[in-house]
Structures are given as C-alpha cells and as structure tokens.
Coordinates of C-alpha atoms and ligand atoms in Angstrom, one line a residue:
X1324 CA 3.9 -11.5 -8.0
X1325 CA 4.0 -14.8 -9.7
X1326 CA 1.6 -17.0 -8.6
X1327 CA 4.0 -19.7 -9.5
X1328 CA 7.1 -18.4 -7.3
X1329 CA 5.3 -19.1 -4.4
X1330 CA 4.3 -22.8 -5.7
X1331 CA 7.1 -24.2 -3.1
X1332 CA 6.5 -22.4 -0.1
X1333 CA 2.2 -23.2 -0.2
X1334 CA 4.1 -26.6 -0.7
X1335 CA 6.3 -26.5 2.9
X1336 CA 3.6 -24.7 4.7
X1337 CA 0.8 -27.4 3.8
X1338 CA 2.9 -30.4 3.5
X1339 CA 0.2 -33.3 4.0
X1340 CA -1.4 -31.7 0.9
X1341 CA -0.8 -32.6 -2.7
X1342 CA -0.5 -29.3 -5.2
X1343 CA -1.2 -29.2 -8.9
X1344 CA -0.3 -25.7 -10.2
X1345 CA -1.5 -25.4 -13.7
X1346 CA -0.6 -22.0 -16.2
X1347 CA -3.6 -23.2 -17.9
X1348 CA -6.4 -25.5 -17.5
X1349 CA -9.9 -26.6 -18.7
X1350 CA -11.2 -26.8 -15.1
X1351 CA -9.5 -27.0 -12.3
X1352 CA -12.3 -28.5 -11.0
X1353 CA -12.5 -31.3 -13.4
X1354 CA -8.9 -31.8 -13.0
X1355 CA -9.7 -32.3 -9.3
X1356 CA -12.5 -34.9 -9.6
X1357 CA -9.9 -36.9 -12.1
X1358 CA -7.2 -37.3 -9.7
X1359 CA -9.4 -37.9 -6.4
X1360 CA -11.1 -40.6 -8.9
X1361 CA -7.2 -42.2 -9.3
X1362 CA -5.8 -41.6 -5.8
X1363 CA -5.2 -39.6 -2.0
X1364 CA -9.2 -37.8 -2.5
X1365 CA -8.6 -35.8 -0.1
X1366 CA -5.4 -34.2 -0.4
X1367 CA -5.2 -32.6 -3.8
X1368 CA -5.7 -28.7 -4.0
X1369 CA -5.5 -27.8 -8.4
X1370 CA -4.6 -24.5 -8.9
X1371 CA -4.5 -22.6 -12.3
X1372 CA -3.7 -19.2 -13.8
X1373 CA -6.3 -19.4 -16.3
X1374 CA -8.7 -22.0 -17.3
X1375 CA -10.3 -22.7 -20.6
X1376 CA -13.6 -24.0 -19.5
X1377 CA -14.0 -22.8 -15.9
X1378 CA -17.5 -23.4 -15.0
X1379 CA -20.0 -22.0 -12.6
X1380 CA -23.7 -22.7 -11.3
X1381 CA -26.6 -23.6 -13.1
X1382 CA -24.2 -24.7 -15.9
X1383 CA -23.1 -21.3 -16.4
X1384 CA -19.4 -20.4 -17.9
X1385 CA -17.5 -18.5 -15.9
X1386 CA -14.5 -16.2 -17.2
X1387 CA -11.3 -17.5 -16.3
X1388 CA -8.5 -15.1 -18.1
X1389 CA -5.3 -15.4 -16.8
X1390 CA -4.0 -13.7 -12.9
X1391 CA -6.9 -14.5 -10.9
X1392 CA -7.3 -17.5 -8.3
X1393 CA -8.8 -20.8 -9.7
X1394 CA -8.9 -23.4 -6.9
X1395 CA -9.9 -26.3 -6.0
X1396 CA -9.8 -29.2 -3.6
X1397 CA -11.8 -32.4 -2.1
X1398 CA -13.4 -32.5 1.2
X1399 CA -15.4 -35.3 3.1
X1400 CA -19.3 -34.2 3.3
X1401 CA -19.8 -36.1 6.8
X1402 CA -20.2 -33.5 9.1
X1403 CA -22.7 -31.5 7.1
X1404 CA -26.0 -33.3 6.8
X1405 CA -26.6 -32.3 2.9
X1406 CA -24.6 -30.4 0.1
X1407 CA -26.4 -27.6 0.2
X1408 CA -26.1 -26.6 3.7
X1409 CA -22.2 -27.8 3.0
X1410 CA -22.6 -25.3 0.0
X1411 CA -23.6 -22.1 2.5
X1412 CA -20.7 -22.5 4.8
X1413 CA -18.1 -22.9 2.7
X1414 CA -19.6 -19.2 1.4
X1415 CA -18.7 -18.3 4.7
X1416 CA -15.4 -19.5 4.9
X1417 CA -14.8 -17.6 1.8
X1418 CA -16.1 -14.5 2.9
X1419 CA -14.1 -14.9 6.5
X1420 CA -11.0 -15.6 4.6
X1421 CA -11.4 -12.2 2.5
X1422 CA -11.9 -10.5 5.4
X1423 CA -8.8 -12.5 7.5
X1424 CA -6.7 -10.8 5.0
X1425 CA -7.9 -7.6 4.1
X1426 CA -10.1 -6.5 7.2
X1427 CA -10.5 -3.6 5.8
X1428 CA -13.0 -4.4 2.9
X1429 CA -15.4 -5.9 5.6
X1430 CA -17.6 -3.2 5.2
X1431 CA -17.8 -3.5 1.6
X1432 CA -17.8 -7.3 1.3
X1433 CA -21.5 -8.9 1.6
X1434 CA -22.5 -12.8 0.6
X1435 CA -25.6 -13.3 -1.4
X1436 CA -26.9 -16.1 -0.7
X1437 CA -26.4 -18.6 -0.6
X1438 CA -22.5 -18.3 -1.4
X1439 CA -21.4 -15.5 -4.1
X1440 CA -19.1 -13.3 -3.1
X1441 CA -19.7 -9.5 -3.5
X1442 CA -18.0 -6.0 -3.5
X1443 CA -20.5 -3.7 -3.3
X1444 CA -23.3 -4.5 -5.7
X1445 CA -20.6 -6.4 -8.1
X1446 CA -19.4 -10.2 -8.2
X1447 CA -16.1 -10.8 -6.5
X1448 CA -16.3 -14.5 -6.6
X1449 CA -18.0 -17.8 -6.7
X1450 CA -18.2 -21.6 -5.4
X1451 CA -18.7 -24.8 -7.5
X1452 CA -19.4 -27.8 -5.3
X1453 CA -19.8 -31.2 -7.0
X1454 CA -19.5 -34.8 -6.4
X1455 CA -16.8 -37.3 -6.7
X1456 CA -18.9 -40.2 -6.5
X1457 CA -22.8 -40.7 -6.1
X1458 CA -22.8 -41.5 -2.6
X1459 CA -22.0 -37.7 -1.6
X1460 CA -19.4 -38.8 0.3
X1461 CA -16.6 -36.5 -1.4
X1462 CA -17.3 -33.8 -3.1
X1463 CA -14.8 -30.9 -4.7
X1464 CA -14.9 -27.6 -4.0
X1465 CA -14.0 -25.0 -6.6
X1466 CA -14.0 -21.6 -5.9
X1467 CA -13.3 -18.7 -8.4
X1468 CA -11.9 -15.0 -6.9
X1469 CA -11.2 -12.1 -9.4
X1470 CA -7.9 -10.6 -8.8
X1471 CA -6.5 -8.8 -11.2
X1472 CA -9.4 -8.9 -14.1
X1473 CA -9.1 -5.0 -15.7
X1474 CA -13.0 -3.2 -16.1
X1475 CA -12.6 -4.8 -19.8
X1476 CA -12.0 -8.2 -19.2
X1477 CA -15.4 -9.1 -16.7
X1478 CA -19.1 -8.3 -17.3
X1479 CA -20.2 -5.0 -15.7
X1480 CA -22.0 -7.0 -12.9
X1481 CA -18.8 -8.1 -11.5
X1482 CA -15.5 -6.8 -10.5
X1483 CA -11.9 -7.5 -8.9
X1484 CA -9.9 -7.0 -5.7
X1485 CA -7.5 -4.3 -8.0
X1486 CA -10.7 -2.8 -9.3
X1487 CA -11.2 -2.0 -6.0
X1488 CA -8.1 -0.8 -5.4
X1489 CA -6.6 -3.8 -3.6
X1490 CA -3.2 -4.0 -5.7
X1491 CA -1.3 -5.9 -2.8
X1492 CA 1.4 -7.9 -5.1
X1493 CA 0.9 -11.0 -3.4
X1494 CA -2.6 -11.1 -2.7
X1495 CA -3.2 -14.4 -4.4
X1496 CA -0.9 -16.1 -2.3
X1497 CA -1.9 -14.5 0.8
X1498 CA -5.5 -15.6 0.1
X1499 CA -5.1 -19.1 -1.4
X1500 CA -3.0 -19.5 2.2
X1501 CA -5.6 -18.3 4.7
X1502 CA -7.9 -19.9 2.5
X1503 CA -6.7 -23.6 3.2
X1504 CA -5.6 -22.7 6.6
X1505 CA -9.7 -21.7 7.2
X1506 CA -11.0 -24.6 5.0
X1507 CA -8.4 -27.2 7.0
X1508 CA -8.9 -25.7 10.2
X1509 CA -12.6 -25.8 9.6
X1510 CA -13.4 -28.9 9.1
X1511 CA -15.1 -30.4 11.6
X1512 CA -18.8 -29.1 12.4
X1513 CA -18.5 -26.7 15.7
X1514 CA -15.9 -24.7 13.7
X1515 CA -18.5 -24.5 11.0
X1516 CA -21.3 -23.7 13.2
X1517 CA -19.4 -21.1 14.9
X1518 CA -18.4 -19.0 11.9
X1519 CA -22.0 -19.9 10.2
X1520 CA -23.5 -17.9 13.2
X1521 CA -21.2 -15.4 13.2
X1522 CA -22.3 -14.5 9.5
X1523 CA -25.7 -14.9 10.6
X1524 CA -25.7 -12.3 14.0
X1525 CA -23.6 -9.9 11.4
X1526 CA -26.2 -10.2 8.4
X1527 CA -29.1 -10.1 10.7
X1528 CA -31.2 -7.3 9.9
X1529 CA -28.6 -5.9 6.9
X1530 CA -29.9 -5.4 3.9
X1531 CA -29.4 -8.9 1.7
X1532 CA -29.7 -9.6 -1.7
X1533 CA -30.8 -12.3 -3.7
X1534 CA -32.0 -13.8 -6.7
X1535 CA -35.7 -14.3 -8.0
X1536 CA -36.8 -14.9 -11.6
X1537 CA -33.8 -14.5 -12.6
X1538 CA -33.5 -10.4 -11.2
X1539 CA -31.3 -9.7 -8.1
X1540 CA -33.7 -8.1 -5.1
X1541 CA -33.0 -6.8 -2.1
X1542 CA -34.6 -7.5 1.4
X1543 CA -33.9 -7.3 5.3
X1544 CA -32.0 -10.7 6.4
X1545 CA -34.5 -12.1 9.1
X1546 CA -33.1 -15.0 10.2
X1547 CA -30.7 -17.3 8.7
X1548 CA -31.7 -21.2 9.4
X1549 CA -29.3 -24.2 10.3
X1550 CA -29.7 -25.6 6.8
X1551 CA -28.6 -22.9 5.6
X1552 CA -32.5 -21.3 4.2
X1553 CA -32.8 -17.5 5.2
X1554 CA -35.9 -15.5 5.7
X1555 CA -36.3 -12.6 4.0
X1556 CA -38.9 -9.4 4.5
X1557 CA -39.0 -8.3 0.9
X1558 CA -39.6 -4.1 -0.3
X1559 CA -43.6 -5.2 0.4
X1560 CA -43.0 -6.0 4.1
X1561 CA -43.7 -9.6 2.7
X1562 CA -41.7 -12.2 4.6
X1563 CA -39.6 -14.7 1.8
X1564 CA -38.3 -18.2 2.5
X1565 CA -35.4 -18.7 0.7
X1566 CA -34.0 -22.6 0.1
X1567 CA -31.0 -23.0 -1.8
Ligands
BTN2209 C1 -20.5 -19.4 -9.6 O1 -21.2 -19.6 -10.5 O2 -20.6 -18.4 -8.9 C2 -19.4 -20.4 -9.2 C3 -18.1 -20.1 -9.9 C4 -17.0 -21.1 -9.6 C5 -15.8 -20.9 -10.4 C6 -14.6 -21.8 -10.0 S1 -13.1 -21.3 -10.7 C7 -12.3 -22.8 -10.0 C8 -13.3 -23.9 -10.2 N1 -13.2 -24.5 -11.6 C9 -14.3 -24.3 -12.3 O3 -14.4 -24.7 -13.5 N2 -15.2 -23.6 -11.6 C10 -14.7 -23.3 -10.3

C-alpha cells in the first residue's frame, strides 16, 4: 500500500493537524523544526518515504531507504518536568502503539532503555527528541520504525516488521494512525503516568537490556523511577543506576 494513498484520509481523521508528506526528505525532523520556527508549532506532523539525512542519537546516521515510517511532529514539554523523562515516555507510547496494533508481537517487542524499540535482540525503531527553541518549551519528536527494510538493506543489529513476518499491506498507515491517536490522546501527564507504570509493572523483574561502554548488557529490571532512571541488578548480582 502506498503510503501516499492514504495522505487524505490521516488528513479527515486528524483535521486540527497540519500534514507534510514528503517522497523524500533530508530530515523530516529538520523539516519539522523549520516550519514550527515559521508558524501553527504545534500542529505539523512531516512525514517521508525516505530521507537523505535521517538522523539519530548521539549524532548517529540512521538509514532511511525508502517504505519505512519517518515521522515527526511538535509537542509542548510542560507537563513533563525535563526532556529526558519526556524522552522515556514517548518510548512508551511507541512501544503501546506497536502493540495497539499488532498485539500479537507483545511478547517479542521489549524497550531498551531508555526508548529504542526492539524485536527480539534486533532494532525495530528509534526516537529523536530536539528543541525548537532554547527555552525547552517545544520540542520535535521524530521517531523512525522499519517497515519493509529487506535483511540487505539494515545492519544485522536491527530488523523490520516484514522481517518478522508482519507483511500487513497497510501497516504504515495503521501505525502512523494509532500513533497520533496515542501521542494526542496522551498528552497531558496522568495519561502519561498511567501508561509509564504500566511499562514499568510489565518490565519489572524481565530481563532488560542496555547499553554500557558502548556494549549492549543484560540485567533484571528493578525498578523503574519517575524520571525515568531504572535500576538494574547486573549478571554479578550488582545493582546499576541507570540515568538517561
Ligand atoms: C535513534 O537513534 O534511535 C533515533 C532514530 C530516530 C530516527 C527518526 S526518523 C524520523 C526523524 N528524522 C530524523 O532525521 N530522525 C528521526
């Protein structure tokens, strides 16, 4: 399914928002930060069949070849206290909108912390969270999902939803819809809270993985904190304080 084809109907369904859909794209991040610099902040959501520079974190490139979902949109930072706790629960929303639409992957589907997105032991997808302007006021929210990427086209760390045998011909729509109904529908702090703890009592005592010097560890999930820090008991019994 063409992404495109459905440009008209994510239009009528979210009519208060302001779409950009893009065949191909430097950023759709940057294209975001330009236009909530010019005008309406937070109504834009950019979306792009490929992009040319997509980014990730810690300056990182991240592969953007055509049919998977590029995204992203503004939202106000004053119900979360800081960016980074902003930054965990918008990994939640992602993972909750995944499962929303395929609740049959749940079992597979994990978030390592603080908010990538994995299939097993392979990268699904990612979130880019930056600023609009210095006062942390608005900040745009990218988020990257591989969809159709073939074993050739992505590094062997990560994979896709038709790697895994999801080959739904709409899935992008169906996920870039749930996707703004959660992010819309969540935007005020209970709604947050609520599906932050319910990550938390699932991923309580799971195995969780996360990153140290640069090598990907695994540990039991102790507790997960309000700002968004988890606890960790590490392969030594040694309990870990991870801050984002
Ligand atoms: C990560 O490093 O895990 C975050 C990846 C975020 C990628 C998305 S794709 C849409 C948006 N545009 C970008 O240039 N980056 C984000």
């Amino acid at each position: 399914m063409n992404l495109f084809a459905k440009q008209q109907y994510l239009e009528e369904k979210f009519n208060d928002l302001h779409f950009e859909f893009y065949e191909e794209i430097d950023s759709t991040n940057e294209k975001c930060k330009e236009l909530c610099r010019k005008k309406y902040i937070d109504k834009w959501v950019i979306i792009a069949n490929s992009q040319t520079k997509g980014r990730g974190r810690y300056g990182r490139t991240w592969d953007s070849q055509a049919k998977n979902i590029y995204i992203s949109f503004a939202t106000a930072n004053a119900f979360v206290h800081d960016i980074v706790t902003l930054n965990f629960y918008l990994g939640v929303v992602l993972y909750r909108t995944l499962i929303d639409v395929f609740p049959e992957i749940q079992t597979h589907l994990t978030l390592k912390w603080p908010n990538d997105l994995y299939f097993n032991d392979k990268k699904l997808g990612g979130i880019l969270i930056e600023n609009v302007d210095n006062e942390l006021k608005w900040i745009v929210v990218g988020m990257g999902i591989n969809v159709y990427s073939g074993e050739n086209e992505i590094p062997n760390t990560a994979t896709s939803l038709q790697m895994q045998e999801i080959k739904d011909d709409n899935v992008r729509v169906r996920i870039i819809e749930r996707l703004l109904h959660n992010v819309y529908l969540t935007n005020r702090e209970e709604d947050y809270r609520e599906l932050f703890w319910e990550y938390c009592r699932k991923t309580q005592y799971n195995v969780y993985r996360y990153t140290k010097h640069n090598e990907i560890h695994a540990g039991i999930a102790q507790k997960l904190h309000a700002d968004g820090s988890m606890t960790i008991r590490d392969t030594k019994g040694q309990q870990i304080h991870l801050q984002i």
